[in-house]
Tab-separated table of C-alpha atoms and ligand atoms in Angstrom:
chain	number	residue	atom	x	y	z
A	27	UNK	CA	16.413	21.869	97.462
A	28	UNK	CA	18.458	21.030	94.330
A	29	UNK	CA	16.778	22.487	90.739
A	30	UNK	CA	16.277	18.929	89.878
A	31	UNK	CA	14.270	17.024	92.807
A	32	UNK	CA	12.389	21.050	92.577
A	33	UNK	CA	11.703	20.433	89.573
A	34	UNK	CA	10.544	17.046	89.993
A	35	UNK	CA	8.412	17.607	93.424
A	36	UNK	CA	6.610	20.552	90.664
A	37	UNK	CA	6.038	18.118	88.418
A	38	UNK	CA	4.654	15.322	90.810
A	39	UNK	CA	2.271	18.190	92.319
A	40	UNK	CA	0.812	18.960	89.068
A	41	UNK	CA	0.035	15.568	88.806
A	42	UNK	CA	-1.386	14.737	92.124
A	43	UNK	CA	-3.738	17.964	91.604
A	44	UNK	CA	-4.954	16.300	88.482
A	45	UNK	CA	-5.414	13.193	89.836
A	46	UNK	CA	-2.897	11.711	87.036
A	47	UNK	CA	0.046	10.609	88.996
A	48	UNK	CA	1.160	6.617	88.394
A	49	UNK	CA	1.624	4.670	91.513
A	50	UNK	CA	3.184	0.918	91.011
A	51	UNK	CA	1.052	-1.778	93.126
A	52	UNK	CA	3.076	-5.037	92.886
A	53	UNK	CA	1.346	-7.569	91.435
A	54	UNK	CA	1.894	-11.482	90.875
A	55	UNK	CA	0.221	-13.413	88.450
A	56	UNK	CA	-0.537	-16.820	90.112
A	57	UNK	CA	-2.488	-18.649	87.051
A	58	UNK	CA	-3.499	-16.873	83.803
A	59	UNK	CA	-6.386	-15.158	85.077
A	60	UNK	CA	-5.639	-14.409	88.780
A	61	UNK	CA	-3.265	-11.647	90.189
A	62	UNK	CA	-2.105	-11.596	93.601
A	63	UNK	CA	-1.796	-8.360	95.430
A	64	UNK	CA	-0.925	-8.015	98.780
A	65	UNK	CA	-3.046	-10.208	100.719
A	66	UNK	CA	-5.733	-10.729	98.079
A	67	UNK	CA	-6.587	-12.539	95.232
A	68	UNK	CA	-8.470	-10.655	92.278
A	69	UNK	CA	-9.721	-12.121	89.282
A	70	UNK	CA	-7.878	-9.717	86.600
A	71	UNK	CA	-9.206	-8.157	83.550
A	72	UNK	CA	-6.533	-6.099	83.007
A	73	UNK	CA	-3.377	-8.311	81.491
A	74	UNK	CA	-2.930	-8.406	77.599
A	75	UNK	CA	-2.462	-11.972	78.189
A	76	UNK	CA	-5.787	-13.089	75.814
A	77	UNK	CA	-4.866	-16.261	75.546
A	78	UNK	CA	-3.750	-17.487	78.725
A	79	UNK	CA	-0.385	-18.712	77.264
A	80	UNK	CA	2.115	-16.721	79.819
A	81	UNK	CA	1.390	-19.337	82.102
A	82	UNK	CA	1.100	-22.122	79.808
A	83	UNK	CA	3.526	-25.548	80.781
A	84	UNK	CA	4.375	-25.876	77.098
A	85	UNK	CA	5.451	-22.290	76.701
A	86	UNK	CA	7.412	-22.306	79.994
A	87	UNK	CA	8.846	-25.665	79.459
A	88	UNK	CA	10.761	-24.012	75.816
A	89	UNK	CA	11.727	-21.064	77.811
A	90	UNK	CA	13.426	-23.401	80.708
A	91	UNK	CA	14.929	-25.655	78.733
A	92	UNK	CA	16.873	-22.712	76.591
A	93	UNK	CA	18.060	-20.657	79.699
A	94	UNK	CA	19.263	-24.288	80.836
A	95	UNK	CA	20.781	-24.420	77.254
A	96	UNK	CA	21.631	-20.765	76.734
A	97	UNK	CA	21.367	-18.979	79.793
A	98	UNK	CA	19.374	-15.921	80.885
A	99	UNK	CA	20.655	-13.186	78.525
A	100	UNK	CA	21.784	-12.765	74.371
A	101	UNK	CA	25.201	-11.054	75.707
A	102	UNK	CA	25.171	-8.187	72.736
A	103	UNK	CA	23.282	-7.131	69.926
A	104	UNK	CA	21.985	-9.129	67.170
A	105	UNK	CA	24.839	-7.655	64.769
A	106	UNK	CA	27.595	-8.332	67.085
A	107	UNK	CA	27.466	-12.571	68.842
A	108	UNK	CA	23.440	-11.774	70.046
A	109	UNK	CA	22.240	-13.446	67.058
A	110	UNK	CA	20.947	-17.087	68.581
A	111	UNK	CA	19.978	-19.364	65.822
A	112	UNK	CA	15.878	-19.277	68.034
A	113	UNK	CA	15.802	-15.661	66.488
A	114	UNK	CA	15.915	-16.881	63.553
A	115	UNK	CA	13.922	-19.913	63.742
A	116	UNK	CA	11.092	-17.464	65.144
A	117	UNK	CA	11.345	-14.917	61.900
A	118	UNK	CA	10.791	-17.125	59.555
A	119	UNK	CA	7.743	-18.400	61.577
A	120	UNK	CA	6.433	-15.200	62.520
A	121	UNK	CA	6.892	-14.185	58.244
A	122	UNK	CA	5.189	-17.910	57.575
A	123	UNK	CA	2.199	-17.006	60.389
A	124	UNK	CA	1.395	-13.520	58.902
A	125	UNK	CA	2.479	-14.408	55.031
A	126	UNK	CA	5.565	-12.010	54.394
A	127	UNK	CA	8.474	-12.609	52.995
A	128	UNK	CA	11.040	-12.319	55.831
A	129	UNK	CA	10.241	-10.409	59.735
A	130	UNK	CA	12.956	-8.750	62.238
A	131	UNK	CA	13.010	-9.439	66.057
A	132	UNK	CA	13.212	-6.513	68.214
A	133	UNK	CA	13.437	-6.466	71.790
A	134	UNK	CA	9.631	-5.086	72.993
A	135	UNK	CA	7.149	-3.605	70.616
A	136	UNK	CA	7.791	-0.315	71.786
A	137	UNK	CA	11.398	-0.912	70.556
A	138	UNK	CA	9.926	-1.747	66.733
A	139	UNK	CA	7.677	0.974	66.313
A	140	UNK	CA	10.922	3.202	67.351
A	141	UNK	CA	13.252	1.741	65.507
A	142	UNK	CA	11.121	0.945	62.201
A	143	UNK	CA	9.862	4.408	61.863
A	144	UNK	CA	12.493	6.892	61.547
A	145	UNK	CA	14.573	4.137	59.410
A	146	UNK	CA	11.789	4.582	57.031
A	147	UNK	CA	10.391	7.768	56.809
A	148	UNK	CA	12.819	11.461	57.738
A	149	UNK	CA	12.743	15.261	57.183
A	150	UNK	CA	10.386	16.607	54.475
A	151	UNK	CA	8.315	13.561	54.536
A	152	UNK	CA	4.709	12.861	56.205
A	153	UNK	CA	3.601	10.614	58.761
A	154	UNK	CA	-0.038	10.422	58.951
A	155	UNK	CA	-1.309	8.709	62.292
A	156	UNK	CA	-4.654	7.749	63.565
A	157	UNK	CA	-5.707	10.033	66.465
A	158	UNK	CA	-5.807	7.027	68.675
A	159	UNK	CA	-2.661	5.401	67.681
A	160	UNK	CA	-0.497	3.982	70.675
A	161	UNK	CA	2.345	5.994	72.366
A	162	UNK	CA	5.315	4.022	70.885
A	163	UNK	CA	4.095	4.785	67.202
A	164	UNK	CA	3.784	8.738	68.195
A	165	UNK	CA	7.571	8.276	69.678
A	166	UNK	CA	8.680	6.471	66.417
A	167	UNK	CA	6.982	9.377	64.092
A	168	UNK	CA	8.299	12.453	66.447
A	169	UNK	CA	11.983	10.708	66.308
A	170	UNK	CA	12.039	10.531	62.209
A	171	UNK	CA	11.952	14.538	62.094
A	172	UNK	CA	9.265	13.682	59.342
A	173	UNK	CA	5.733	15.965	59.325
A	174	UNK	CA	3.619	14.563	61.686
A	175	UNK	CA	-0.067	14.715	61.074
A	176	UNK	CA	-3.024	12.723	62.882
A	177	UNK	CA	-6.723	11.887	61.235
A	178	UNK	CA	-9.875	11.570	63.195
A	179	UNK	CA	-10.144	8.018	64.372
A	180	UNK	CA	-10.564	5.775	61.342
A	181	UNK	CA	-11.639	8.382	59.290
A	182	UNK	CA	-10.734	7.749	56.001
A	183	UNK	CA	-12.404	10.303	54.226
A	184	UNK	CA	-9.965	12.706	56.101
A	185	UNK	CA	-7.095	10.589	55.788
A	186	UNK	CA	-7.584	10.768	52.142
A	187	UNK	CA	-7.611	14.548	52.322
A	188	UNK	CA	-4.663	15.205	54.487
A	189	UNK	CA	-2.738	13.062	52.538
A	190	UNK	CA	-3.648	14.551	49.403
A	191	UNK	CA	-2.673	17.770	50.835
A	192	UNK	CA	-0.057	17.806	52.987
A	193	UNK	CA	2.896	15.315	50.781
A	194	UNK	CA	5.775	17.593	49.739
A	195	UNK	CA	6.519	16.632	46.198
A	196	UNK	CA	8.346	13.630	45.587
A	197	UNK	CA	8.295	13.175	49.798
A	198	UNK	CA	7.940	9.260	51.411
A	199	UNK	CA	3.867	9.081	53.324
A	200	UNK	CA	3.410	7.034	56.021
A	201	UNK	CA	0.223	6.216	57.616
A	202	UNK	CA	0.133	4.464	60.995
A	203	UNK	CA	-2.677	2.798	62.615
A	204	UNK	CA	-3.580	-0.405	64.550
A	205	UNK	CA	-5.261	-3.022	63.826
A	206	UNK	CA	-7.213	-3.512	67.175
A	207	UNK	CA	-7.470	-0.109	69.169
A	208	UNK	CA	-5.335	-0.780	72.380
A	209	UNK	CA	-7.826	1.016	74.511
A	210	UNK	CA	-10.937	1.548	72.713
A	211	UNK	CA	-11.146	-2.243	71.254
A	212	UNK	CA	-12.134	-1.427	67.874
A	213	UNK	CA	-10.512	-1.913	64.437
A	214	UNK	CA	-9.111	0.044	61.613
A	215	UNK	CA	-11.188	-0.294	58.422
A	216	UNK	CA	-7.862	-1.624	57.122
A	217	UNK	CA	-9.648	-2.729	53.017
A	218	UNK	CA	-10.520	0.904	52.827
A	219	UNK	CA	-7.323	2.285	54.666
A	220	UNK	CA	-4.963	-0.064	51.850
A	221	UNK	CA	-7.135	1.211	48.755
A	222	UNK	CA	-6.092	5.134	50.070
A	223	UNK	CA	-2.566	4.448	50.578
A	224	UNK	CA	-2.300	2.553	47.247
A	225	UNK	CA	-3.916	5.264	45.187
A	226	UNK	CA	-1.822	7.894	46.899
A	227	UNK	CA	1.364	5.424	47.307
A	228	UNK	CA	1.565	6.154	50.878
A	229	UNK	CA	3.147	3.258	52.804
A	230	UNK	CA	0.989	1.455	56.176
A	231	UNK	CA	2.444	0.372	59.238
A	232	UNK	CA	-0.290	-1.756	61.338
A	233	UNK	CA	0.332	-2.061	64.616
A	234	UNK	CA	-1.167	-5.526	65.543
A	235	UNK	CA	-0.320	-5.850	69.146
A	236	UNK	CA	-3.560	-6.484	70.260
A	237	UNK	CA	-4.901	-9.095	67.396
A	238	UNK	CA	-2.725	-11.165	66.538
A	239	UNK	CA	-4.137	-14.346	67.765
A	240	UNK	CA	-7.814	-12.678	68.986
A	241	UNK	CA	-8.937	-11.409	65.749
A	242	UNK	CA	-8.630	-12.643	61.934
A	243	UNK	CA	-6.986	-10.122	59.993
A	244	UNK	CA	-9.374	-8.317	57.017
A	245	UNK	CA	-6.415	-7.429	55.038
A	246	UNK	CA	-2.683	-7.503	55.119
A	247	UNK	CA	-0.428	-4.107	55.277
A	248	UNK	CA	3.342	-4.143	53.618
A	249	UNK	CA	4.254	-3.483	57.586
A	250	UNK	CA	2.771	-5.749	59.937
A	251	UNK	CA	4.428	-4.689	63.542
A	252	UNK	CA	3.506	-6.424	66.765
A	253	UNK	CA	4.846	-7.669	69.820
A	254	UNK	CA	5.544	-11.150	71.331
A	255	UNK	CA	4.106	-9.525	74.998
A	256	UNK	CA	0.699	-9.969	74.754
A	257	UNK	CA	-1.405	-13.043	73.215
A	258	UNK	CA	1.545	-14.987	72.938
A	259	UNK	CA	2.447	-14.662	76.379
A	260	UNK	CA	6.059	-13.441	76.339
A	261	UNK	CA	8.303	-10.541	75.665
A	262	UNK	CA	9.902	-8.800	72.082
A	263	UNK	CA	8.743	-7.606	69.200
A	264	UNK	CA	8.651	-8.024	65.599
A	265	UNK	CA	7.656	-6.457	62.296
A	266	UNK	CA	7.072	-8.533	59.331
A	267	UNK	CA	7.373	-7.319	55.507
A	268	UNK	CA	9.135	-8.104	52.489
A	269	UNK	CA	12.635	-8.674	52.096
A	270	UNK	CA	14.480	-5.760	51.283
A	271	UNK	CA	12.468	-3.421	54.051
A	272	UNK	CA	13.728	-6.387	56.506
A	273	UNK	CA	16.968	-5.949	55.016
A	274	UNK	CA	17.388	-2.642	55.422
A	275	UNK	CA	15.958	-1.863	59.060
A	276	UNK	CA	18.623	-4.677	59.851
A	277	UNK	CA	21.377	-1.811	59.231
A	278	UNK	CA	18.620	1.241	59.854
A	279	UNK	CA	16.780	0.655	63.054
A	280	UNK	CA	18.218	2.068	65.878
A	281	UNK	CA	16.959	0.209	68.631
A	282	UNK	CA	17.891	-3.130	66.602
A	283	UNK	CA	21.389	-1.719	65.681
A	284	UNK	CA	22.147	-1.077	69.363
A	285	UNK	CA	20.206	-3.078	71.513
A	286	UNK	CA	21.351	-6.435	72.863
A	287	UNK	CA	19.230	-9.081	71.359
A	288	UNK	CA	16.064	-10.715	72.868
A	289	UNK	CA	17.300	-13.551	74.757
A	290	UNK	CA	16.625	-17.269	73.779
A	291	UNK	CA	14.261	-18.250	76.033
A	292	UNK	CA	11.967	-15.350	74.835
A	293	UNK	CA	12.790	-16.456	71.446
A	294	UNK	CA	11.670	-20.065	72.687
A	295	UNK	CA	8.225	-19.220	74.473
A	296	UNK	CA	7.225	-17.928	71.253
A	297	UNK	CA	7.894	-20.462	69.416
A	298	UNK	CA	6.391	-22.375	71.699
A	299	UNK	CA	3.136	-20.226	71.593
A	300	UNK	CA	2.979	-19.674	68.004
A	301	UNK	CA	2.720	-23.456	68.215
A	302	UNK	CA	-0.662	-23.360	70.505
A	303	UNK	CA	-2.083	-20.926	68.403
A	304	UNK	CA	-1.999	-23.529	65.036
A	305	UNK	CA	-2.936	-26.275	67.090
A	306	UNK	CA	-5.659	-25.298	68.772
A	307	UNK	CA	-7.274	-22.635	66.934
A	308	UNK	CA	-10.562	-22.681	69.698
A	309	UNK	CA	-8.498	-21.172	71.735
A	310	UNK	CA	-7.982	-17.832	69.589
A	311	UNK	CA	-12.169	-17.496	69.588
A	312	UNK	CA	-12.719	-17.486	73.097
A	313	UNK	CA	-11.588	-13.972	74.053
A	314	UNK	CA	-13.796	-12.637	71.683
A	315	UNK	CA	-16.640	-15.111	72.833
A	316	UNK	CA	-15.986	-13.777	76.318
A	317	UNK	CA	-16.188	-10.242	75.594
A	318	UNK	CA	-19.035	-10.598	73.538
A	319	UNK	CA	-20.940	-12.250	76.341
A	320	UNK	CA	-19.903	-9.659	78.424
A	321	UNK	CA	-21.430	-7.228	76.374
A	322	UNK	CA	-24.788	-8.611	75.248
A	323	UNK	CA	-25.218	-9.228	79.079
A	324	UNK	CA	-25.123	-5.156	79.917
A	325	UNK	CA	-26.516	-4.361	76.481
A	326	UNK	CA	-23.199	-2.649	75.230
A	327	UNK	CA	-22.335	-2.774	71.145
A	328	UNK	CA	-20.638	-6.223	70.006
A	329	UNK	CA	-17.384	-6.440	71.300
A	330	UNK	CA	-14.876	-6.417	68.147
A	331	UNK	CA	-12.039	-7.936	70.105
A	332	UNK	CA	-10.992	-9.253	73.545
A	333	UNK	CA	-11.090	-5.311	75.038
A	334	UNK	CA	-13.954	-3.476	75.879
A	335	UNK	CA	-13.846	0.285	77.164
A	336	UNK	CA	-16.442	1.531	79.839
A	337	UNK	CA	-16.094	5.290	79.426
A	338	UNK	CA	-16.948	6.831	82.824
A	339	UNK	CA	-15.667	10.145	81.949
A	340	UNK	CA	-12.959	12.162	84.871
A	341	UNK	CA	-10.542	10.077	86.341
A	342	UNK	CA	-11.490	10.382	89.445
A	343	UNK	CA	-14.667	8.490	88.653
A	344	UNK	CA	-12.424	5.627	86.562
A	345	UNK	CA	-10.699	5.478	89.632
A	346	UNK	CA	-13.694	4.761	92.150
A	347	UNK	CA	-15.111	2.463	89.926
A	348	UNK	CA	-12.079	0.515	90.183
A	349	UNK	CA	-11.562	0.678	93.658
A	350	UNK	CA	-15.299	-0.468	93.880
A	351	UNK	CA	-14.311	-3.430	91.789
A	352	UNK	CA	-11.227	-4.090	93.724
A	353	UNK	CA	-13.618	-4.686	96.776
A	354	UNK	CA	-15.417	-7.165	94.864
A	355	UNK	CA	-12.359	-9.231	93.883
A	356	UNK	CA	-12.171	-8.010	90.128
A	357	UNK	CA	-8.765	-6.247	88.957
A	358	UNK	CA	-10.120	-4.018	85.933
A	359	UNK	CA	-7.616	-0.680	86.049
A	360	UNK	CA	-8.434	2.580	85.702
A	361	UNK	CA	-7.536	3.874	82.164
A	362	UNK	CA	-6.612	7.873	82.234
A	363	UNK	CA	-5.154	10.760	80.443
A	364	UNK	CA	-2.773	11.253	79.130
A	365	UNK	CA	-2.690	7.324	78.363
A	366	UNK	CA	-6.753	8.421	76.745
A	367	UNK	CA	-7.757	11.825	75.628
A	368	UNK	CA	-9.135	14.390	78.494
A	369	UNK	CA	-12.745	13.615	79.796
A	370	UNK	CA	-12.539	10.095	78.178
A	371	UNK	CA	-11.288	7.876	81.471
A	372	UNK	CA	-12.262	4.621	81.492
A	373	UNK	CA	-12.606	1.294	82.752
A	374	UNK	CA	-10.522	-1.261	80.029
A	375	UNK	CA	-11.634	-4.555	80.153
A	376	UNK	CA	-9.722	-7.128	78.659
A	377	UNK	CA	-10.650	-10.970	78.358
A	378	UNK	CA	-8.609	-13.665	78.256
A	379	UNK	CA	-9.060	-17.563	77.167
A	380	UNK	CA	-8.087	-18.088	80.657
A	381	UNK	CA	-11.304	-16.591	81.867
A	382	UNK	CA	-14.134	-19.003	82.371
A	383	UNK	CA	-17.985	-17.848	82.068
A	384	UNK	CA	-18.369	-17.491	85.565
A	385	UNK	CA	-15.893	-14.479	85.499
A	386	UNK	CA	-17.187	-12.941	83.268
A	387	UNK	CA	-20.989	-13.100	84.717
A	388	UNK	CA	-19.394	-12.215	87.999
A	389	UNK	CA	-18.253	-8.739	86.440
A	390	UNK	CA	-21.244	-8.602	84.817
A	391	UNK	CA	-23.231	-8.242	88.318
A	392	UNK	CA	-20.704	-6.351	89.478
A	393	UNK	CA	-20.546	-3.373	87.059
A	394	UNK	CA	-23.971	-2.926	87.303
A	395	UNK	CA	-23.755	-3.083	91.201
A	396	UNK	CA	-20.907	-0.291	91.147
A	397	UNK	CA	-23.123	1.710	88.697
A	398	UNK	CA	-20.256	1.783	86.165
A	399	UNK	CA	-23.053	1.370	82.971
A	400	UNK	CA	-25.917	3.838	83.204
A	401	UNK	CA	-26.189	6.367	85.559
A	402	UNK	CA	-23.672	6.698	88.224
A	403	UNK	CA	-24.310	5.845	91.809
A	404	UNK	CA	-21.041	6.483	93.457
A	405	UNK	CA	-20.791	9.388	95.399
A	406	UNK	CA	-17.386	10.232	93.769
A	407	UNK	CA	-15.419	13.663	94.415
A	408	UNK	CA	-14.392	15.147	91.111
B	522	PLP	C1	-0.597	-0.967	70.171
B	522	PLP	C2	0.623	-1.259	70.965
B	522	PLP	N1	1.811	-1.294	70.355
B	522	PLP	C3	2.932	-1.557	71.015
B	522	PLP	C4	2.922	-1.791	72.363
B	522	PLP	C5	4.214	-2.042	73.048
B	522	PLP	O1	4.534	-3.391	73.006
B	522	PLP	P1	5.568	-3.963	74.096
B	522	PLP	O2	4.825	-4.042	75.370
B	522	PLP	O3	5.993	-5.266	73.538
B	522	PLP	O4	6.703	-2.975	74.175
B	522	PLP	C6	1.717	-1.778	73.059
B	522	PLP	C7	1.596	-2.035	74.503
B	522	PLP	O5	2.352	-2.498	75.237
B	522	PLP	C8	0.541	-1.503	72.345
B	522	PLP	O6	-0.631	-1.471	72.976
């Protein structure tokens, strides 16, 4: 066999013996909260779609009529002829929606957190990152070459520490967080978190990729980053701030320097979005609402967002549980390691607008039937 599939069949063994290899199951989304796989319909709550707008006639109508207009693709990077006056148009929204000065289009989320940390931060300075910050911000921090330190989850006492002890003289800090925990559902204690960084001048980058339009924002950081993929229904990214930090990461970020530009129609759906969310501001309560009947009904804490975690522990068990679920017609994935810290699998629930009361009583019954809350009663092999 050649080094490189051996290599590769090594790797995928390790994985199957740790029940952590990734297997695609094609899905279709047939209306906002129903997926189609295979032969089956299943009621999901797993999409990051909390507000129901991917599949919203307004929001495909824009994107339509600008690939009619436009066409399917931006052709090259903003910098070179990718700059389509929508881009534009949806900067100075998304700056006017969170209150900054200016905000920079990127192609995914993932692409902003990569590009706008190393353009900010490099060698001999700090990055100080919640444990549970997502994947794309530990990518951004490891590609800046700058110190990379974690705190306990929304710990601020040890934030304050660590960055008390661990600058370099005269070094840029930059602390990293989210503003809705992507797979735990809770939120930074963002007041607090500003009053550290200010007293230390330390910079914050929230990641709000899973509030904007679920959860009203406590406070406001100098770098709001999100992404256009998940309440607003679409795809790209963003990060809004003040003028001169837009400024610069238009010459500085990588992955805006030399990526093609987001294409029209995804500048479009936004737009188009953005609209829904000031006009019908209902909307924006009713994942919360959802979750939060969801977990009065099995006696869980308040649900601070539209995700809930069910902690079950090894992956094997997150896996049966789903599986069990499956049967049942409800789509709620198995979350694992390395995506969650060892031991900590879990079922992630996510609500949506889309969902209507009798969803989310159906899951109800049906978590309690599978014995995912209180003591198991699966026979599961771990
Ligand atoms: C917190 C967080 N940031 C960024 C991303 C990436 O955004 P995108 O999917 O637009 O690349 C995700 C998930 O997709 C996320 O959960």
């Amino acid at each position: 066999m050649h080094s490189l599939d051996a290599f590769a069949a090594e790797k995928l063994a390790q994985l199957d013996a740790g029940h952590l290899r990734r297997r695609l199951t094609p899905s279709a989304r047939t209306s906002p909260a129903r997926i189609q796989r295979g032969d089956r319909t299943l009621v999901s709550f797993s999409c990051n779609d909390y507000l129901g707008l991917a599949q919203d006639p307004r929001v495909k109508a824009a994107a339509i009529a600008a690939i009619e207009l436009y066409g399917v693709g931006a052709g090259a990077s903003r910098l070179i002829t990718g700059d389509h006056p929508l881009l534009g148009q949806l900067e100075a929204r998304l700056a006017a929606f969170k209150g900054t000065e200016a905000a920079l289009v990127f192609g995914s989320g993932y692409l902003a957190n990569i590009g706008v940390i190393p353009a900010l931060v490099g060698s001999g300075d700090l990055v100080l990152m919640d444990e549970l910050a997502h994947a794309c911000m530990v990518s951004g921090a490891r590609l800046s070459g700058a110190r990379v330190l974690t705190f306990a989850h929304n710990d601020m006492d040890q934030l304050a520490e660590r960055l008390a002890a661990a600058r370099n003289h005269g070094a840029r800090a930059l602390i990293l967080t989210e503003r809705v925990f992507s797979m735990d559902g809770d939120q930074a204690p963002l007041p607090a978190l500003l009053a550290i960084a200010q007293a230390h001048d330390a910079w914050t980058l929230v990641d709000d990729a899973h509030g904007l339009g679920v959860v009203t924002p406590d406070a406001k950081a100098p770098l709001e980053l999100g992404t256009l993929s998940k309440a607003l229904g679409g795809m790209g990214g963003y990060l809004c701030a003040s003028t001169p930090v837009i400024e610069l990461l238009k010459s500085r970020a990588r992955s805006f320097v030399y990526a093609t530009g987001l294409p029209p129609a995804s500048a479009a759906a936004a737009l188009a979005a953005l609209d829904i969310l000031d006009a019908e501001p209902e909307r924006s309560r009713r994942p919360v609402a959802l979750a939060r009947r969801f977990t009065t009904a099995l006696g869980l804490g308040p649900a601070m967002s539209a995700i809930v975690p069910i902690h079950v522990g090894e992956a094997t068990r997150a896996l049966a549980l789903s599986a069990a679920l499956a049967e049942k017609g409800l789509l709620v994935v198995a979350i694992r390691p390395p995506t969650v810290p060892k031991g900590t699998a879990r079922l992630r629930v996510a609500f949506s607008a889309a969902h209507d009361e009798g969803d989310v009583d159906a899951l109800v019954h049906a978590m309690r039937d599978v014995g995912a809350i209180g003591a198991p009663s699966l026979d599961v092999a771990e």
